[in-house]
PDB file of C-alpha atoms in Angstrom:
ATOM      1  CA  MET A   7      -0.915   2.969 -27.681  1.00 93.00           C
ATOM      2  CA  LYS A   8       1.154   2.051 -24.749  1.00 98.00           C
ATOM      3  CA  THR A   9      -0.894   0.442 -21.658  1.00 98.00           C
ATOM      4  CA  ALA A  10       1.099  -0.540 -18.595  1.00 98.00           C
ATOM      5  CA  ILE A  11      -0.592  -2.720 -15.984  1.00 98.00           C
ATOM      6  CA  ILE A  12       1.640  -2.250 -12.638  1.00 98.00           C
ATOM      7  CA  THR A  13       1.550  -4.998 -10.399  1.00 98.00           C
ATOM      8  CA  ALA A  14       2.351  -5.976  -6.734  1.00 98.00           C
ATOM      9  CA  ASP A  15       2.791  -9.668  -6.140  1.00 98.00           C
ATOM     10  CA  ASP A  16       2.557 -11.175  -2.545  1.00 98.00           C
ATOM     11  CA  PHE A  17      -0.863  -9.166  -1.118  1.00 98.00           C
ATOM     12  CA  GLY A  18      -1.860 -10.922   1.868  1.00 98.00           C
ATOM     13  CA  VAL A  19       1.587 -12.673   2.703  1.00 98.00           C
ATOM     14  CA  SER A  20       2.087  -9.859   5.480  1.00 98.00           C
ATOM     15  CA  ILE A  21       0.895  -6.531   6.785  1.00 98.00           C
ATOM     16  CA  GLU A  22       3.858  -5.173   5.371  1.00 98.00           C
ATOM     17  CA  VAL A  23       3.422  -5.932   2.059  1.00 98.00           C
ATOM     18  CA  ASN A  24      -0.109  -4.941   2.479  1.00 98.00           C
ATOM     19  CA  ALA A  25       0.506  -1.432   3.989  1.00 98.00           C
ATOM     20  CA  ALA A  26       2.845  -0.791   1.109  1.00 98.00           C
ATOM     21  CA  VAL A  27       0.325  -2.102  -1.550  1.00 98.00           C
ATOM     22  CA  GLU A  28      -2.530   0.355  -0.281  1.00 98.00           C
ATOM     23  CA  GLN A  29      -0.295   2.998  -0.335  1.00 98.00           C
ATOM     24  CA  ALA A  30       1.417   2.553  -3.644  1.00 98.00           C
ATOM     25  CA  HIS A  31      -2.105   2.571  -5.184  1.00 98.00           C
ATOM     26  CA  ARG A  32      -3.416   5.672  -3.508  1.00 98.00           C
ATOM     27  CA  GLU A  33      -0.432   7.888  -3.737  1.00 98.00           C
ATOM     28  CA  GLY A  34       1.681   6.115  -6.517  1.00 98.00           C
ATOM     29  CA  VAL A  35       1.349   3.869 -10.031  1.00 98.00           C
ATOM     30  CA  LEU A  36       0.229   0.822  -8.747  1.00 98.00           C
ATOM     31  CA  THR A  37      -2.727  -0.638 -10.557  1.00 98.00           C
ATOM     32  CA  VAL A  38      -3.407  -4.075  -9.241  1.00 98.00           C
ATOM     33  CA  THR A  39      -1.962  -6.510  -7.037  1.00 98.00           C
ATOM     34  CA  SER A  40      -2.159 -10.623  -6.520  1.00 98.00           C
ATOM     35  CA  LEU A  41      -3.707 -12.037  -3.254  1.00 98.00           C
ATOM     36  CA  MET A  42      -1.984 -14.849  -1.493  1.00 98.00           C
ATOM     37  CA  VAL A  43      -5.129 -16.453  -0.239  1.00 98.00           C
ATOM     38  CA  THR A  44      -3.374 -18.641   2.421  1.00 97.00           C
ATOM     39  CA  GLY A  45      -1.063 -15.727   3.705  1.00 97.00           C
ATOM     40  CA  ALA A  46      -0.894 -15.007   7.086  1.00 97.00           C
ATOM     41  CA  GLY A  47      -2.001 -11.164   6.218  1.00 98.00           C
ATOM     42  CA  ALA A  48      -4.763 -12.280   4.012  1.00 98.00           C
ATOM     43  CA  ALA A  49      -7.621 -10.824   6.228  1.00 98.00           C
ATOM     44  CA  ASP A  50      -5.786  -7.838   6.418  1.00 98.00           C
ATOM     45  CA  ALA A  51      -5.556  -7.671   2.588  1.00 98.00           C
ATOM     46  CA  VAL A  52      -9.095  -8.276   2.095  1.00 98.00           C
ATOM     47  CA  GLU A  53      -9.986  -5.482   4.442  1.00 98.00           C
ATOM     48  CA  ARG A  54      -7.584  -2.912   2.280  1.00 98.00           C
ATOM     49  CA  ALA A  55      -8.998  -4.096  -0.763  1.00 98.00           C
ATOM     50  CA  ARG A  56     -12.453  -3.538   0.189  1.00 98.00           C
ATOM     51  CA  ARG A  57     -12.014  -0.171   1.322  1.00 97.00           C
ATOM     52  CA  THR A  58      -9.792   0.505  -1.896  1.00 97.00           C
ATOM     53  CA  PRO A  59     -12.258  -0.582  -4.729  1.00 97.00           C
ATOM     54  CA  THR A  60     -10.050   1.085  -7.829  1.00 98.00           C
ATOM     55  CA  LEU A  61      -7.486  -1.403  -6.958  1.00 98.00           C
ATOM     56  CA  GLY A  62      -7.714  -4.213  -9.369  1.00 98.00           C
ATOM     57  CA  VAL A  63      -7.045  -7.731  -7.119  1.00 98.00           C
ATOM     58  CA  GLY A  64      -6.323 -10.948  -8.385  1.00 98.00           C
ATOM     59  CA  LEU A  65      -5.283 -14.304  -7.081  1.00 98.00           C
ATOM     60  CA  HIS A  66      -1.680 -15.236  -6.789  1.00 98.00           C
ATOM     61  CA  VAL A  67      -1.811 -19.085  -6.450  1.00 98.00           C
ATOM     62  CA  ALA A  68       0.649 -20.159  -4.385  1.00 97.00           C
ATOM     63  CA  LEU A  69       2.185 -24.017  -4.480  1.00 96.00           C
ATOM     64  CA  ALA A  70       5.084 -22.723  -2.475  1.00 93.00           C
ATOM     65  CA  GLU A  71       5.989 -21.186   0.814  1.00 91.00           C
ATOM     66  CA  THR A  72       2.636 -20.242   2.353  1.00 94.00           C
ATOM     67  CA  PRO A  73       0.386 -22.924   3.418  1.00 95.00           C
ATOM     68  CA  PRO A  74      -2.161 -25.007   1.555  1.00 98.00           C
ATOM     69  CA  ALA A  75      -5.429 -24.427   1.387  1.00 98.00           C
ATOM     70  CA  LEU A  76      -6.425 -27.944   1.900  1.00 98.00           C
ATOM     71  CA  PRO A  77      -5.764 -30.226   4.751  1.00 97.00           C
ATOM     72  CA  PRO A  78      -2.456 -31.805   3.783  1.00 96.00           C
ATOM     73  CA  ALA A  79      -4.012 -35.371   4.229  1.00 96.00           C
ATOM     74  CA  GLN A  80      -5.922 -34.681   1.126  1.00 97.00           C
ATOM     75  CA  ILE A  81      -3.151 -33.580  -0.869  1.00 97.00           C
ATOM     76  CA  PRO A  82       0.053 -35.930   0.288  1.00 96.00           C
ATOM     77  CA  ASP A  83       1.862 -35.836  -2.902  1.00 95.00           C
ATOM     78  CA  LEU A  84       2.200 -32.197  -2.759  1.00 96.00           C
ATOM     79  CA  VAL A  85       3.428 -31.552   0.581  1.00 95.00           C
ATOM     80  CA  ASP A  86       6.218 -32.684   2.963  1.00 93.00           C
ATOM     81  CA  ALA A  87       5.726 -34.477   6.184  1.00 92.00           C
ATOM     82  CA  HIS A  88       5.186 -31.038   7.691  1.00 93.00           C
ATOM     83  CA  GLY A  89       2.621 -30.104   5.522  1.00 94.00           C
ATOM     84  CA  LYS A  90       4.709 -27.843   3.412  1.00 93.00           C
ATOM     85  CA  PHE A  91       4.442 -27.597  -0.329  1.00 94.00           C
ATOM     86  CA  ARG A  92       6.968 -29.420  -2.248  1.00 90.00           C
ATOM     87  CA  ILE A  93       6.184 -29.361  -5.369  1.00 89.00           C
ATOM     88  CA  GLU A  94       9.210 -27.383  -6.742  1.00 84.00           C
ATOM     89  CA  SER A  95      11.224 -30.631  -6.214  1.00 85.00           C
ATOM     90  CA  LEU A  96      12.091 -32.565  -9.272  1.00 83.00           C
ATOM     91  CA  PRO A  97      10.218 -36.002  -8.159  1.00 86.00           C
ATOM     92  CA  VAL A  98       7.054 -34.093  -7.592  1.00 88.00           C
ATOM     93  CA  ALA A  99       7.376 -32.127 -10.805  1.00 85.00           C
ATOM     94  CA  LEU A 100       7.840 -35.583 -12.901  1.00 88.00           C
ATOM     95  CA  LYS A 101       4.816 -37.095 -10.914  1.00 91.00           C
ATOM     96  CA  LEU A 102       2.688 -34.410 -12.221  1.00 92.00           C
ATOM     97  CA  VAL A 103       3.304 -35.515 -15.712  1.00 92.00           C
ATOM     98  CA  GLY A 104       2.783 -39.067 -15.123  1.00 92.00           C
ATOM     99  CA  LEU A 105       0.066 -39.779 -12.498  1.00 95.00           C
ATOM    100  CA  LYS A 106      -3.395 -38.457 -12.863  1.00 95.00           C
ATOM    101  CA  SER A 107      -3.824 -38.994  -9.005  1.00 96.00           C
ATOM    102  CA  VAL A 108      -1.180 -36.291  -8.457  1.00 95.00           C
ATOM    103  CA  ARG A 109      -2.741 -34.002 -10.940  1.00 96.00           C
ATOM    104  CA  ARG A 110      -6.203 -34.416  -9.070  1.00 97.00           C
ATOM    105  CA  GLN A 111      -4.753 -33.512  -5.787  1.00 97.00           C
ATOM    106  CA  LEU A 112      -3.114 -30.407  -7.584  1.00 97.00           C
ATOM    107  CA  GLU A 113      -6.584 -29.518  -9.297  1.00 98.00           C
ATOM    108  CA  ALA A 114      -8.276 -29.830  -5.925  1.00 98.00           C
ATOM    109  CA  GLU A 115      -5.415 -27.445  -4.135  1.00 98.00           C
ATOM    110  CA  ILE A 116      -6.206 -24.839  -7.053  1.00 98.00           C
ATOM    111  CA  GLU A 117     -10.111 -25.278  -6.689  1.00 98.00           C
ATOM    112  CA  ALA A 118      -9.797 -24.460  -2.900  1.00 98.00           C
ATOM    113  CA  GLN A 119      -7.659 -21.185  -3.335  1.00 98.00           C
ATOM    114  CA  PHE A 120     -10.190 -20.126  -6.057  1.00 98.00           C
ATOM    115  CA  ALA A 121     -12.930 -20.669  -3.449  1.00 98.00           C
ATOM    116  CA  LEU A 122     -11.044 -18.796  -0.898  1.00 98.00           C
ATOM    117  CA  PHE A 123     -10.766 -15.996  -3.148  1.00 98.00           C
ATOM    118  CA  GLU A 124     -14.416 -16.052  -4.122  1.00 98.00           C
ATOM    119  CA  ALA A 125     -15.305 -16.079  -0.626  1.00 98.00           C
ATOM    120  CA  THR A 126     -13.885 -12.590  -0.028  1.00 98.00           C
ATOM    121  CA  GLY A 127     -16.505 -10.921  -2.655  1.00 98.00           C
ATOM    122  CA  LEU A 128     -13.879  -9.233  -4.314  1.00 98.00           C
ATOM    123  CA  PRO A 129     -14.259  -9.364  -8.113  1.00 98.00           C
ATOM    124  CA  LEU A 130     -11.299 -11.345  -9.550  1.00 98.00           C
ATOM    125  CA  ASP A 131      -9.123  -9.098 -11.859  1.00 98.00           C
ATOM    126  CA  HIS A 132      -6.784 -11.632 -13.071  1.00 98.00           C
ATOM    127  CA  VAL A 133      -4.607 -14.746 -12.021  1.00 98.00           C
ATOM    128  CA  ASN A 134      -1.004 -15.806 -11.529  1.00 98.00           C
ATOM    129  CA  THR A 135       1.210 -17.895  -9.692  1.00 98.00           C
ATOM    130  CA  HIS A 136       3.890 -17.344  -7.016  1.00 96.00           C
ATOM    131  CA  LYS A 137       7.229 -18.125  -8.359  1.00 94.00           C
ATOM    132  CA  HIS A 138       5.852 -18.307 -11.651  1.00 95.00           C
ATOM    133  CA  MET A 139       4.829 -21.922 -11.190  1.00 94.00           C
ATOM    134  CA  HIS A 140       2.210 -22.084 -14.306  1.00 96.00           C
ATOM    135  CA  THR A 141       5.134 -22.357 -16.527  1.00 95.00           C
ATOM    136  CA  HIS A 142       5.260 -26.012 -15.607  1.00 94.00           C
ATOM    137  CA  PRO A 143       2.955 -27.205 -18.716  1.00 92.00           C
ATOM    138  CA  VAL A 144       0.807 -29.451 -16.466  1.00 94.00           C
ATOM    139  CA  ILE A 145       0.303 -26.588 -13.899  1.00 96.00           C
ATOM    140  CA  ALA A 146      -0.678 -24.423 -16.514  1.00 96.00           C
ATOM    141  CA  GLY A 147      -3.175 -26.774 -18.062  1.00 96.00           C
ATOM    142  CA  VAL A 148      -4.835 -27.497 -14.586  1.00 97.00           C
ATOM    143  CA  LEU A 149      -4.993 -23.846 -13.734  1.00 98.00           C
ATOM    144  CA  LEU A 150      -6.607 -22.748 -17.108  1.00 98.00           C
ATOM    145  CA  ASP A 151      -9.240 -25.514 -16.531  1.00 98.00           C
ATOM    146  CA  VAL A 152      -9.837 -24.357 -12.942  1.00 98.00           C
ATOM    147  CA  GLY A 153      -9.612 -20.647 -13.538  1.00 98.00           C
ATOM    148  CA  LEU A 154     -12.293 -20.879 -16.371  1.00 98.00           C
ATOM    149  CA  ARG A 155     -14.596 -22.651 -14.172  1.00 98.00           C
ATOM    150  CA  HIS A 156     -14.577 -19.644 -11.669  1.00 98.00           C
ATOM    151  CA  GLY A 157     -14.827 -16.905 -14.033  1.00 97.00           C
ATOM    152  CA  MET A 158     -11.105 -16.318 -14.762  1.00 98.00           C
ATOM    153  CA  THR A 159     -10.852 -13.534 -17.664  1.00 98.00           C
ATOM    154  CA  ALA A 160      -6.846 -12.809 -17.507  1.00 98.00           C
ATOM    155  CA  MET A 161      -3.546 -14.173 -16.529  1.00 98.00           C
ATOM    156  CA  ARG A 162      -0.164 -13.648 -16.484  1.00 98.00           C
ATOM    157  CA  ALA A 163       2.398 -15.078 -19.223  1.00 97.00           C
ATOM    158  CA  PRO A 164       5.977 -14.481 -17.665  1.00 97.00           C
ATOM    159  CA  ILE A 165       7.420 -13.299 -21.257  1.00 97.00           C
ATOM    160  CA  GLU A 166       9.994 -10.259 -20.410  1.00 97.00           C
ATOM    161  CA  ASP A 167      10.868  -8.077 -23.024  1.00 94.00           C
ATOM    162  CA  ARG A 168      14.921  -7.977 -22.759  1.00 95.00           C
ATOM    163  CA  THR A 169      15.174  -5.845 -26.282  1.00 95.00           C
ATOM    164  CA  THR A 170      13.586  -3.195 -24.398  1.00 97.00           C
ATOM    165  CA  LEU A 171      15.582  -3.724 -20.959  1.00 97.00           C
ATOM    166  CA  ALA A 172      18.748  -3.365 -23.463  1.00 96.00           C
ATOM    167  CA  LYS A 173      17.943   0.253 -24.345  1.00 96.00           C
ATOM    168  CA  PHE A 174      18.858   1.361 -20.774  1.00 97.00           C
ATOM    169  CA  GLU A 175      20.354  -1.408 -18.984  1.00 96.00           C
ATOM    170  CA  PRO A 176      21.527  -4.723 -20.596  1.00 89.00           C
ATOM    171  CA  VAL A 177      20.512  -8.132 -19.007  1.00 91.00           C
ATOM    172  CA  SER A 178      23.226 -10.885 -18.928  1.00 85.00           C
ATOM    173  CA  GLY A 179      21.897 -14.745 -18.914  1.00 85.00           C
ATOM    174  CA  ILE A 180      19.470 -16.977 -20.574  1.00 86.00           C
ATOM    175  CA  ASP A 181      15.603 -16.508 -20.053  1.00 89.00           C
ATOM    176  CA  ILE A 182      15.293 -20.254 -19.441  1.00 89.00           C
ATOM    177  CA  ALA A 183      11.421 -20.232 -18.829  1.00 89.00           C
ATOM    178  CA  ARG A 184      10.703 -18.040 -22.008  1.00 93.00           C
ATOM    179  CA  PRO A 185       9.576 -20.854 -24.273  1.00 95.00           C
ATOM    180  CA  PHE A 186       7.392 -22.399 -21.643  1.00 95.00           C
ATOM    181  CA  ALA A 187       5.810 -19.056 -20.700  1.00 96.00           C
ATOM    182  CA  LYS A 188       4.974 -18.551 -24.603  1.00 97.00           C
ATOM    183  CA  LEU A 189       3.189 -21.752 -24.443  1.00 96.00           C
ATOM    184  CA  VAL A 190       1.174 -20.319 -21.585  1.00 97.00           C
ATOM    185  CA  GLN A 191       0.310 -17.251 -23.509  1.00 97.00           C
ATOM    186  CA  VAL A 192      -0.884 -19.000 -26.793  1.00 97.00           C
ATOM    187  CA  ALA A 193      -2.821 -21.591 -24.559  1.00 97.00           C
ATOM    188  CA  ALA A 194      -4.526 -18.882 -22.529  1.00 98.00           C
ATOM    189  CA  ARG A 195      -5.434 -16.894 -25.702  1.00 98.00           C
ATOM    190  CA  LYS A 196      -6.789 -19.742 -27.423  1.00 98.00           C
ATOM    191  CA  ARG A 197      -9.404 -20.311 -24.588  1.00 97.00           C
ATOM    192  CA  GLY A 198     -10.648 -16.512 -24.676  1.00 98.00           C
ATOM    193  CA  VAL A 199      -8.150 -15.438 -21.714  1.00 98.00           C
ATOM    194  CA  LYS A 200      -6.602 -11.975 -21.898  1.00 98.00           C
ATOM    195  CA  VAL A 201      -2.827 -11.843 -21.563  1.00 98.00           C
ATOM    196  CA  PRO A 202      -0.594  -9.148 -21.823  1.00 98.00           C
ATOM    197  CA  ASP A 203       1.814  -8.748 -24.674  1.00 98.00           C
ATOM    198  CA  ARG A 204       4.973  -8.961 -22.662  1.00 98.00           C
ATOM    199  CA  VAL A 205       6.119  -8.659 -18.856  1.00 98.00           C
ATOM    200  CA  PHE A 206       8.676  -6.587 -17.108  1.00 98.00           C
ATOM    201  CA  GLY A 207      10.332  -7.737 -13.621  1.00 96.00           C
ATOM    202  CA  LEU A 208      11.531 -11.129 -14.096  1.00 95.00           C
ATOM    203  CA  ALA A 209      15.260 -10.060 -14.841  1.00 95.00           C
ATOM    204  CA  TRP A 210      15.357  -7.917 -11.666  1.00 96.00           C
ATOM    205  CA  SER A 211      13.029  -9.760  -9.481  1.00 96.00           C
ATOM    206  CA  GLY A 212      13.276  -8.011  -6.199  1.00 96.00           C
ATOM    207  CA  ALA A 213      15.697  -5.299  -7.582  1.00 97.00           C
ATOM    208  CA  MET A 214      13.151  -3.364  -9.318  1.00 97.00           C
ATOM    209  CA  HIS A 215      14.036   0.188  -7.949  1.00 98.00           C
ATOM    210  CA  ALA A 216      13.205   3.480  -9.294  1.00 98.00           C
ATOM    211  CA  GLU A 217      15.638   3.900 -12.002  1.00 98.00           C
ATOM    212  CA  ARG A 218      14.729   0.636 -13.587  1.00 98.00           C
ATOM    213  CA  LEU A 219      11.021   1.481 -13.243  1.00 98.00           C
ATOM    214  CA  ARG A 220      11.599   4.852 -14.770  1.00 98.00           C
ATOM    215  CA  GLY A 221      13.535   3.022 -17.505  1.00 98.00           C
ATOM    216  CA  VAL A 222      11.025   0.497 -18.587  1.00 98.00           C
ATOM    217  CA  LEU A 223       8.509   3.344 -18.563  1.00 98.00           C
ATOM    218  CA  ALA A 224      10.412   5.658 -20.592  1.00 98.00           C
ATOM    219  CA  HIS A 225      11.081   2.661 -23.445  1.00 98.00           C
ATOM    220  CA  LEU A 226       7.948   1.010 -23.011  1.00 98.00           C
ATOM    221  CA  PRO A 227       6.859  -0.552 -26.323  1.00 98.00           C
ATOM    222  CA  ASP A 228       3.291  -0.318 -27.695  1.00 98.00           C
ATOM    223  CA  GLY A 229       0.629  -2.513 -26.720  1.00 98.00           C
ATOM    224  CA  VAL A 230      -0.381  -3.902 -23.272  1.00 98.00           C
ATOM    225  CA  SER A 231       2.835  -4.370 -20.778  1.00 98.00           C
ATOM    226  CA  GLU A 232       2.591  -5.728 -17.396  1.00 98.00           C
ATOM    227  CA  ILE A 233       5.218  -4.444 -14.733  1.00 98.00           C
ATOM    228  CA  TYR A 234       5.215  -6.357 -11.732  1.00 98.00           C
ATOM    229  CA  LEU A 235       7.297  -5.549  -8.183  1.00 98.00           C
ATOM    230  CA  HIS A 236       7.145  -6.641  -4.459  1.00 98.00           C
ATOM    231  CA  PRO A 237       6.796  -3.562  -2.583  1.00 98.00           C
ATOM    232  CA  ALA A 238       7.012  -3.853   1.328  1.00 98.00           C
ATOM    233  CA  THR A 239       7.416  -1.137   3.943  1.00 98.00           C
ATOM    234  CA  GLY A 240      10.024  -3.439   5.604  1.00 96.00           C
ATOM    235  CA  PRO A 241      11.111  -7.082   6.125  1.00 95.00           C
ATOM    236  CA  TYR A 242       8.789  -9.837   7.253  1.00 96.00           C
ATOM    237  CA  PRO A 243       8.940 -13.575   7.894  1.00 94.00           C
ATOM    238  CA  LEU A 244       8.906 -14.725   4.458  1.00 94.00           C
ATOM    239  CA  SER A 245      11.410 -12.011   3.003  1.00 95.00           C
ATOM    240  CA  ALA A 246      13.326 -13.431   0.187  1.00 94.00           C
ATOM    241  CA  PRO A 247      16.911 -12.791   1.004  1.00 94.00           C
ATOM    242  CA  GLY A 248      18.493 -10.116  -1.064  1.00 95.00           C
ATOM    243  CA  TYR A 249      15.024  -8.584  -2.062  1.00 97.00           C
ATOM    244  CA  GLN A 250      14.854  -4.845  -2.085  1.00 98.00           C
ATOM    245  CA  TYR A 251      11.322  -4.537  -0.743  1.00 98.00           C
ATOM    246  CA  GLU A 252      11.624  -0.914   0.243  1.00 98.00           C
ATOM    247  CA  ALA A 253      13.081   0.347  -2.847  1.00 98.00           C
ATOM    248  CA  GLU A 254      10.552  -1.297  -5.223  1.00 98.00           C
ATOM    249  CA  PHE A 255       7.898   0.295  -2.794  1.00 98.00           C
ATOM    250  CA  ALA A 256       9.712   3.807  -3.101  1.00 98.00           C
ATOM    251  CA  ALA A 257      10.015   3.159  -6.974  1.00 98.00           C
ATOM    252  CA  LEU A 258       5.803   3.203  -7.130  1.00 98.00           C
ATOM    253  CA  LEU A 259       5.699   6.121  -5.449  1.00 98.00           C
ATOM    254  CA  ASP A 260       8.389   8.033  -7.481  1.00 98.00           C
ATOM    255  CA  SER A 261       7.093  11.261  -8.795  1.00 98.00           C
ATOM    256  CA  SER A 262       9.538  11.054 -11.978  1.00 98.00           C
ATOM    257  CA  ALA A 263       7.928   7.724 -12.627  1.00 98.00           C
ATOM    258  CA  ARG A 264       4.211   9.150 -12.780  1.00 97.00           C
ATOM    259  CA  ALA A 265       5.708  12.029 -15.034  1.00 98.00           C
ATOM    260  CA  ILE A 266       7.143   9.645 -17.396  1.00 98.00           C
ATOM    261  CA  VAL A 267       3.669   8.093 -17.726  1.00 98.00           C
ATOM    262  CA  ALA A 268       1.866  11.481 -18.140  1.00 98.00           C
ATOM    263  CA  GLU A 269       4.721  12.564 -20.723  1.00 97.00           C
ATOM    264  CA  ARG A 270       4.558   9.325 -22.695  1.00 97.00           C
ATOM    265  CA  GLY A 271       0.866   8.976 -23.075  1.00 97.00           C
ATOM    266  CA  ILE A 272       1.129   5.741 -21.240  1.00 98.00           C
ATOM    267  CA  THR A 273      -2.303   4.428 -20.029  1.00 98.00           C
ATOM    268  CA  LEU A 274      -2.364   2.700 -16.523  1.00 98.00           C
ATOM    269  CA  ALA A 275      -4.563   0.035 -16.433  1.00 98.00           C
ATOM    270  CA  ARG A 276      -6.097  -2.958 -14.643  1.00 98.00           C
ATOM    271  CA  PHE A 277      -6.717  -6.392 -16.236  1.00 98.00           C
ATOM    272  CA  ALA A 278     -10.194  -5.715 -15.928  1.00 97.00           C
ATOM    273  CA  ASP A 279     -10.080  -2.564 -17.899  1.00 96.00           C
ATOM    274  CA  LEU A 280      -8.502  -4.401 -21.255  1.00 93.00           C
TER     275      LEU A 280
END
């Protein structure tokens, strides 16, 4: 059996993303989305999700770009003088490994983001992180601990199957995060958390246009695969340079993609359906 969970990341970051997510689920192949609870468009995203109950909504834990859930004074080692996250910096990454006080700040921030999600009243379909930051072993461990306390049952381990991609468009370069992502998958499954067998979207992040989505679906392996995209109706304040947001939105609405799903007998699912 072939099962595809087709995800849109960054729900709640802007109205442009929110509108694309809602339309791509109603009219296209999108099955789930991941909510940034501190995003500028989070309230609008929650309203759209409430009127679209068939859309699975998970938590997109954001430790970069969007504001923290906690006041900066409570997480001084995780933010800069302007209250913006700096967890991606090497000094902070090392502090997470060596200092319990910094890990406690991380745990408190992740707890706060789970609490904000719970306050929406939406069922928690899954959990992942912005920029896959839970491939950092310490962040992964804290996320599992906190998530299980809050009813997390499924999460993403960003392990891409490049053998499948090579069947229609080979990818160059080394996937340096793969070993860490594999550790996430193993650790999560040991603790009873559901994780797809593989993920598609890393190599072409921001460039999963219609032809590529069709290629993934046409060559989809057996088992459970997650395919994630970043749809938007247009640019927005936190847009990543070079990302083809509108092309990814169009891919989710592509009638040929839906035809491949039907022809190949692919089951479109939410994490909650596993």
